[in-house]
Coordinates of C-alpha atoms and ligand atoms in Angstrom, one line a residue:
M1 CA 24.0 1.6 23.0
R2 CA 21.6 -1.2 21.6
E3 CA 18.6 0.0 20.2
Y4 CA 15.4 -1.9 20.8
R5 CA 12.6 -1.5 18.0
F6 CA 9.1 -1.7 18.7
L7 CA 8.2 -2.8 15.6
D8 CA 10.1 -3.9 12.5
V9 CA 7.5 -4.9 9.6
H10 CA 10.5 -5.2 7.6
F11 CA 11.8 -8.1 9.4
T12 CA 9.2 -10.6 8.0
Y13 CA 10.4 -10.2 4.0
D14 CA 13.8 -9.9 5.1
M15 CA 13.6 -13.5 6.7
L16 CA 11.1 -14.7 3.9
K17 CA 12.8 -12.8 1.0
P18 CA 12.9 -16.0 -1.4
E19 CA 9.5 -17.3 -0.7
M20 CA 8.1 -13.9 -1.1
D21 CA 9.4 -13.1 -4.4
E22 CA 8.8 -16.5 -5.3
A23 CA 4.9 -15.7 -4.7
Y24 CA 5.1 -12.1 -6.2
S25 CA 6.6 -13.7 -9.2
A26 CA 4.0 -16.3 -9.6
L27 CA 0.7 -14.1 -9.1
M28 CA 2.3 -11.7 -11.4
T29 CA 2.7 -14.3 -14.3
S30 CA -0.7 -15.6 -13.4
G31 CA -2.7 -12.4 -14.7
M32 CA -5.3 -13.3 -11.6
Y33 CA -5.2 -9.2 -10.4
I34 CA -8.7 -9.7 -8.4
G35 CA -9.8 -12.8 -6.6
G36 CA -8.7 -16.1 -8.3
T37 CA -7.0 -18.9 -6.7
A38 CA -4.4 -17.0 -4.3
V39 CA -7.4 -15.5 -2.8
A40 CA -9.4 -18.9 -2.2
E41 CA -6.5 -20.6 -1.3
F42 CA -5.7 -18.2 1.7
E43 CA -9.2 -17.8 2.6
A44 CA -9.3 -21.8 2.8
E45 CA -6.1 -22.0 4.8
F46 CA -7.2 -19.2 7.1
A47 CA -10.4 -20.6 7.7
A48 CA -9.0 -24.0 8.7
Y49 CA -6.0 -21.8 10.8
C50 CA -9.3 -20.2 13.0
G51 CA -11.3 -23.6 13.2
A52 CA -14.3 -22.3 11.2
A53 CA -15.9 -23.3 8.1
H54 CA -15.6 -19.9 6.0
C55 CA -13.5 -16.8 5.7
V56 CA -14.2 -13.9 3.2
G57 CA -11.2 -11.9 2.2
V58 CA -12.2 -8.1 2.3
G59 CA -9.8 -4.9 1.8
N60 CA -9.4 -4.3 5.5
G61 CA -10.1 -4.9 9.1
L62 CA -12.4 -1.9 9.2
D63 CA -14.5 -3.2 6.3
A64 CA -14.4 -6.8 8.1
L65 CA -16.3 -5.4 11.0
I66 CA -18.5 -3.2 8.7
L67 CA -19.6 -5.7 6.3
P68 CA -20.9 -8.5 8.4
M69 CA -22.8 -5.9 10.5
R70 CA -24.5 -4.8 7.1
A71 CA -25.0 -8.1 6.1
H72 CA -27.2 -8.7 9.6
G73 CA -29.5 -5.8 8.6
I74 CA -27.8 -3.6 11.1
G75 CA -27.9 0.1 10.3
P76 CA -29.7 3.6 11.4
G77 CA -31.4 2.9 14.9
A78 CA -29.8 -0.1 16.1
E79 CA -27.6 -0.4 18.8
V80 CA -24.0 -2.4 19.2
I81 CA -22.3 -2.9 22.3
V82 CA -18.5 -2.2 21.9
P83 CA -16.2 -1.6 24.7
A84 CA -15.1 1.7 25.8
N85 CA -11.2 0.7 25.5
T86 CA -10.4 0.1 22.1
F87 CA -8.7 1.2 19.1
I88 CA -11.4 3.6 17.6
A89 CA -12.0 1.3 14.6
S90 CA -14.3 -0.9 16.6
W91 CA -16.5 2.5 17.3
L92 CA -16.0 3.7 13.8
A93 CA -17.1 0.2 12.1
V94 CA -20.3 0.3 13.9
A95 CA -20.8 4.1 13.2
Q96 CA -20.4 3.5 9.5
T97 CA -23.1 1.3 9.5
G98 CA -25.5 4.3 10.7
A99 CA -25.7 2.5 14.0
T100 CA -24.8 3.6 17.5
P101 CA -22.0 2.1 19.3
V102 CA -23.1 1.7 23.3
P103 CA -19.8 1.9 25.2
V104 CA -19.1 -0.3 28.3
D105 CA -16.2 0.0 30.5
A106 CA -13.2 -1.9 30.9
D107 CA -11.9 -4.6 33.4
P108 CA -9.3 -3.0 35.4
D109 CA -7.1 -6.2 35.3
T110 CA -7.9 -7.6 31.6
M111 CA -8.3 -4.0 30.2
N112 CA -10.8 -5.7 28.1
I113 CA -14.5 -5.2 28.2
D114 CA -16.2 -5.4 31.6
L115 CA -18.2 -8.8 31.2
N116 CA -20.1 -8.0 34.2
L117 CA -21.5 -4.6 32.8
V118 CA -22.8 -6.0 29.3
E119 CA -26.1 -6.9 30.4
A120 CA -27.2 -3.9 31.9
A121 CA -26.0 -2.0 28.9
L122 CA -28.3 -3.9 26.4
T123 CA -31.5 -2.1 25.4
D124 CA -34.4 -3.3 22.9
R125 CA -32.8 -1.6 20.2
T126 CA -29.5 -3.5 20.8
R127 CA -28.7 -6.0 17.6
A128 CA -24.9 -6.9 18.3
I129 CA -22.5 -7.2 20.8
M130 CA -18.9 -6.7 19.7
P131 CA -16.2 -8.0 22.1
V132 CA -12.2 -6.8 21.0
H133 CA -9.6 -9.0 21.7
L134 CA -7.6 -6.2 22.3
Y135 CA -3.7 -6.3 22.5
G136 CA -4.5 -10.2 21.7
A137 CA -5.9 -11.0 25.2
T138 CA -8.8 -12.9 24.3
V139 CA -11.9 -12.0 25.6
P140 CA -14.0 -15.3 27.3
C141 CA -17.2 -15.6 25.0
A142 CA -19.2 -18.5 26.1
G143 CA -21.2 -16.3 28.4
L144 CA -21.8 -13.3 25.8
R145 CA -22.9 -16.2 23.0
D146 CA -25.4 -17.3 25.4
L147 CA -26.4 -13.7 26.1
A148 CA -26.5 -13.0 22.4
E149 CA -28.5 -16.2 21.7
A150 CA -31.3 -15.8 24.0
R151 CA -31.7 -12.2 22.8
G152 CA -31.2 -12.7 18.9
L153 CA -28.1 -10.7 18.9
L154 CA -25.2 -11.1 16.5
L155 CA -21.9 -11.5 18.2
I156 CA -19.3 -10.4 16.5
E157 CA -15.5 -10.8 17.7
D158 CA -12.9 -7.9 16.5
A159 CA -10.2 -10.2 15.9
A160 CA -8.0 -7.7 14.5
Q161 CA -4.9 -8.1 17.1
A162 CA -5.9 -11.7 17.8
H163 CA -4.8 -14.1 15.2
G164 CA -3.9 -17.0 17.0
A165 CA -5.1 -16.0 20.2
S166 CA -7.5 -18.7 22.0
D167 CA -9.9 -19.6 24.6
G168 CA -9.1 -23.0 25.7
N169 CA -8.7 -25.0 22.7
R170 CA -10.9 -22.4 20.3
M171 CA -9.6 -19.9 18.2
A172 CA -10.2 -16.4 18.5
G173 CA -12.4 -16.0 15.1
S174 CA -14.5 -18.8 16.1
L175 CA -16.0 -18.0 19.7
G176 CA -18.6 -15.7 18.4
H177 CA -21.0 -15.6 15.3
V178 CA -18.5 -14.0 13.4
A179 CA -15.1 -12.4 13.4
G180 CA -13.4 -9.7 11.5
F181 CA -9.8 -9.7 11.3
S182 CA -7.2 -6.9 10.2
F183 CA -3.9 -7.8 8.0
Y184 CA -2.4 -3.9 8.3
P185 CA 1.3 -4.3 8.1
G186 CA 1.8 -4.2 12.0
K187 CA -0.6 -6.8 12.9
N188 CA 0.7 -10.2 14.2
L189 CA -0.5 -11.6 10.5
G190 CA 0.5 -8.4 8.3
A191 CA 0.4 -7.9 4.4
F192 CA 2.5 -5.8 2.6
G193 CA -0.4 -3.1 2.6
D194 CA -4.2 -3.2 3.5
G195 CA -6.0 -6.4 3.7
G196 CA -8.6 -7.8 6.2
A197 CA -11.0 -11.2 6.4
V198 CA -14.3 -12.3 8.1
V199 CA -14.6 -15.4 9.7
T200 CA -17.6 -17.3 10.2
D201 CA -19.5 -20.9 10.3
D202 CA -22.5 -19.3 9.0
A203 CA -22.3 -19.8 5.0
D204 CA -25.4 -17.5 4.6
L205 CA -23.6 -14.6 6.3
A206 CA -20.3 -15.2 4.6
Q207 CA -22.2 -15.5 1.2
A208 CA -23.7 -12.3 2.1
V209 CA -20.3 -10.5 3.1
R210 CA -18.9 -11.6 0.1
M211 CA -21.7 -10.0 -1.9
L212 CA -21.3 -6.7 -0.1
G213 CA -17.6 -6.3 -1.2
N214 CA -18.3 -7.3 -4.7
Y215 CA -20.9 -4.7 -5.8
G216 CA -23.8 -7.1 -4.7
A217 CA -23.3 -9.8 -6.8
R218 CA -23.1 -13.4 -6.6
V219 CA -23.1 -14.0 -10.1
K220 CA -21.4 -11.3 -12.5
Y221 CA -23.7 -8.3 -13.5
Q222 CA -26.5 -9.5 -11.3
H223 CA -26.5 -7.1 -8.6
D224 CA -28.9 -8.5 -5.8
V225 CA -28.2 -5.9 -3.1
A226 CA -26.7 -2.3 -3.0
G227 CA -23.1 -3.6 -2.1
G228 CA -19.7 -1.7 -2.5
N229 CA -15.9 -2.8 -3.6
S230 CA -14.2 -4.4 -0.5
R231 CA -11.9 -7.6 -1.8
L232 CA -8.6 -8.7 -0.7
D233 CA -5.7 -8.3 -3.1
P234 CA -4.4 -11.2 -4.6
L235 CA -1.0 -10.4 -4.2
Q236 CA -1.6 -9.5 -0.7
A237 CA -3.2 -13.2 -0.3
A238 CA -0.5 -14.8 -2.1
F239 CA 2.2 -13.1 0.9
L240 CA -0.2 -14.0 3.6
S241 CA -0.2 -17.6 2.5
V242 CA 3.5 -17.4 3.1
K243 CA 3.2 -15.5 6.5
L244 CA 0.8 -18.0 7.4
R245 CA 2.9 -21.0 7.6
H246 CA 5.2 -18.9 10.1
L247 CA 2.6 -17.7 12.4
K248 CA 2.6 -20.5 14.9
D249 CA 6.3 -19.7 15.6
W250 CA 6.2 -15.9 15.8
T251 CA 3.1 -16.5 17.9
A252 CA 5.2 -18.7 20.0
R253 CA 8.1 -16.2 20.3
R254 CA 5.5 -13.2 21.4
R255 CA 4.5 -15.6 24.2
E256 CA 8.1 -16.4 25.4
I257 CA 8.8 -12.6 25.5
A258 CA 5.8 -11.8 27.6
A259 CA 6.9 -14.7 29.9
V260 CA 10.0 -13.0 30.4
Y261 CA 8.4 -9.5 31.1
D262 CA 5.9 -11.0 33.4
D263 CA 8.6 -13.1 35.3
A264 CA 11.1 -10.0 35.4
L265 CA 8.0 -7.0 36.0
A266 CA 5.4 -8.3 38.0
H267 CA 6.9 -7.2 41.1
V268 CA 8.5 -3.6 40.1
P269 CA 6.9 -1.5 42.6
G270 CA 4.2 1.0 40.9
L271 CA 4.5 -1.2 37.4
R272 CA 1.3 -3.4 36.5
T273 CA 1.9 -6.1 34.0
P274 CA -1.0 -7.5 32.1
K275 CA -3.4 -9.8 33.3
L276 CA -5.3 -12.6 30.6
A277 CA -8.6 -14.0 31.7
P278 CA -8.5 -17.7 32.9
D279 CA -8.0 -20.3 30.7
T280 CA -7.1 -17.8 27.8
Q281 CA -4.1 -17.5 25.6
S282 CA -3.1 -14.1 23.9
S283 CA -1.5 -13.5 20.7
W284 CA 0.4 -11.0 22.6
H285 CA 0.2 -8.1 19.6
L286 CA 1.1 -6.0 22.6
Y287 CA 2.3 -6.2 25.7
V288 CA 0.9 -3.4 27.7
V289 CA 2.1 -2.2 31.5
R290 CA 0.8 0.6 33.2
H291 CA 2.7 3.3 35.5
P292 CA 1.5 6.5 37.0
R293 CA 4.3 8.6 35.3
R294 CA 4.0 7.0 32.1
D295 CA 4.9 9.8 29.9
A296 CA 8.4 10.4 32.2
L297 CA 8.6 6.4 31.7
L298 CA 8.5 6.4 28.0
A299 CA 11.1 8.9 27.3
A300 CA 13.5 7.5 30.0
L301 CA 12.9 4.2 28.2
A302 CA 14.1 5.8 25.3
A303 CA 16.9 7.6 26.3
R304 CA 18.3 3.6 27.1
G305 CA 17.5 2.6 23.7
V306 CA 13.9 1.0 24.5
Q307 CA 11.5 2.2 22.0
A308 CA 8.0 2.0 23.6
A309 CA 4.4 3.1 22.4
L310 CA 0.9 4.0 23.7
H311 CA -2.0 2.0 22.8
Y312 CA -3.8 4.3 23.1
P313 CA -3.3 7.6 24.6
Q314 CA -6.6 9.0 24.0
P315 CA -10.0 7.2 25.0
N316 CA -12.6 7.2 22.2
H317 CA -15.1 9.1 24.0
H318 CA -12.7 12.2 24.2
S319 CA -11.5 12.0 20.6
G320 CA -12.6 14.5 18.0
A321 CA -14.8 12.1 16.2
F322 CA -16.9 11.0 19.2
A323 CA -16.5 13.6 21.9
Q324 CA -19.7 15.6 21.2
D325 CA -21.9 12.6 21.5
Y326 CA -19.9 10.5 24.2
G327 CA -17.8 13.2 25.8
K328 CA -19.9 13.9 29.3
Q329 CA -19.9 10.0 29.7
S330 CA -17.4 8.6 32.0
F331 CA -15.6 5.5 31.8
P332 CA -12.8 5.8 34.5
V333 CA -11.4 2.5 33.9
T334 CA -10.9 3.3 30.3
E335 CA -9.5 7.0 31.1
E336 CA -7.1 5.3 33.8
I337 CA -5.5 2.9 31.1
C338 CA -5.4 5.8 28.5
A339 CA -3.5 7.8 30.8
T340 CA -1.0 5.1 32.3
C341 CA -0.8 2.5 29.4
L342 CA 2.9 1.9 28.0
S343 CA 3.5 -0.8 25.2
L344 CA 6.7 -2.4 25.6
P345 CA 8.5 -3.9 22.5
I346 CA 7.1 -7.5 21.8
G347 CA 7.0 -9.5 18.2
P348 CA 9.6 -12.1 16.1
H349 CA 12.1 -9.2 15.5
L350 CA 13.1 -9.7 19.0
S351 CA 14.8 -12.7 20.9
V352 CA 14.0 -14.0 23.9
E353 CA 17.7 -12.5 25.1
D354 CA 16.8 -9.2 23.7
A355 CA 13.4 -9.3 25.8
A356 CA 15.5 -10.0 29.1
G357 CA 17.8 -7.0 28.1
I358 CA 14.6 -4.9 27.5
A359 CA 13.2 -6.1 31.1
A360 CA 16.1 -5.3 32.8
I361 CA 16.2 -1.7 31.3
V362 CA 12.8 -1.3 32.4
E363 CA 13.2 -2.7 35.8
H364 CA 16.3 -0.5 36.3
T365 CA 14.2 2.9 34.8
V366 CA 11.2 2.4 37.0
R367 CA 13.3 2.0 40.2
N368 CA 14.9 5.2 39.4
L369 CA 12.3 7.1 37.8
Ligands
PLP1 C1 -6.4 -2.6 13.2 C2 -7.7 -2.6 13.9 C3 -8.6 -2.5 13.1 C4 -8.9 -2.1 11.9 O1 -8.2 -2.7 10.8 P1 -7.8 -1.9 9.5 O2 -7.1 -2.9 8.9 O3 -6.5 -0.9 10.0 O4 -8.8 -1.5 9.0 C5 -9.9 -2.6 13.7 N1 -9.9 -3.2 15.2 C6 -8.9 -3.1 15.8 C7 -9.0 -3.5 17.7 C8 -7.4 -3.1 15.3 O5 -6.3 -3.2 16.2

């Protein structure tokens, strides 16, 4: 039986081994093991890719959200609007600054933050709004940007799943005031270890983030603020530069696979396929369907060689980390998504023919569940 794997992080190394090994040798020979040209080059390439003026490499995607909020002065007493339906890191980033995450329920179609509920969640303590392009599906940010500007708030995109996503002709990462990206290996642009980046048009904010991630120093041994250590590893930057050249092709493949799934599965009774906001293009980090008998479907697919996964089975407000403060609140759309969601395999390790094979198995399995 053919096995369709959910994710294959090794695939990109196998595909690009000569280029990767060359990047490795060049970096090791250079002796620049912190900062240096590998980081500066990747930062310039990634900023250009996102259509933004500045990119600052940081240690991971979580820090890529924490540092811009800290640089903006967000801390204890502040509130930050977050989607209820997101990977827990979005909430944790806010909590790590000392501020309070204020969750807003999901739109039942896009599964992203319900834009109609944001304004009502603002208080005089709100300092930022954090849309998350969850599963790679772009949150249209024009209205949020107007709202943020009218109220003096920071609009920070959690773009950890959205490398290559866009709203019209604007790339994710250039839709708000600042954006955080992750290069965790399983992400669409993944390193061979941890990594992250902050992307912005705001030169002062970029500078402040760089200082916070480098012991608060702009000039060596001149520590202007109480910073920490969060820098993009040059070896990872060198690998990411190689991979970035292939990201357009990999995103195109993800879009082809999503189109195959849309065509084959949109009308299967009981199954709900993902819907994008108008004029947006997803990076298709994940292709998330919903089914009332999700657990049975997951098991039946596994038995037929299709490895699906769950993103995310537990709502953040029910997690051990947040239940004490949020457990009594109710986010019914998010709860429904968490109970019924199922992620089908998607990624450049799969061909369009593979996607057709998977879609046929999914359709047959749902109809016979
Ligand atoms: C992966 C992810 C993060 C955190 O990135 P790390 O590199 O793992 O720290 C933040 N937000 C979302 C939505 C993510 O998927």
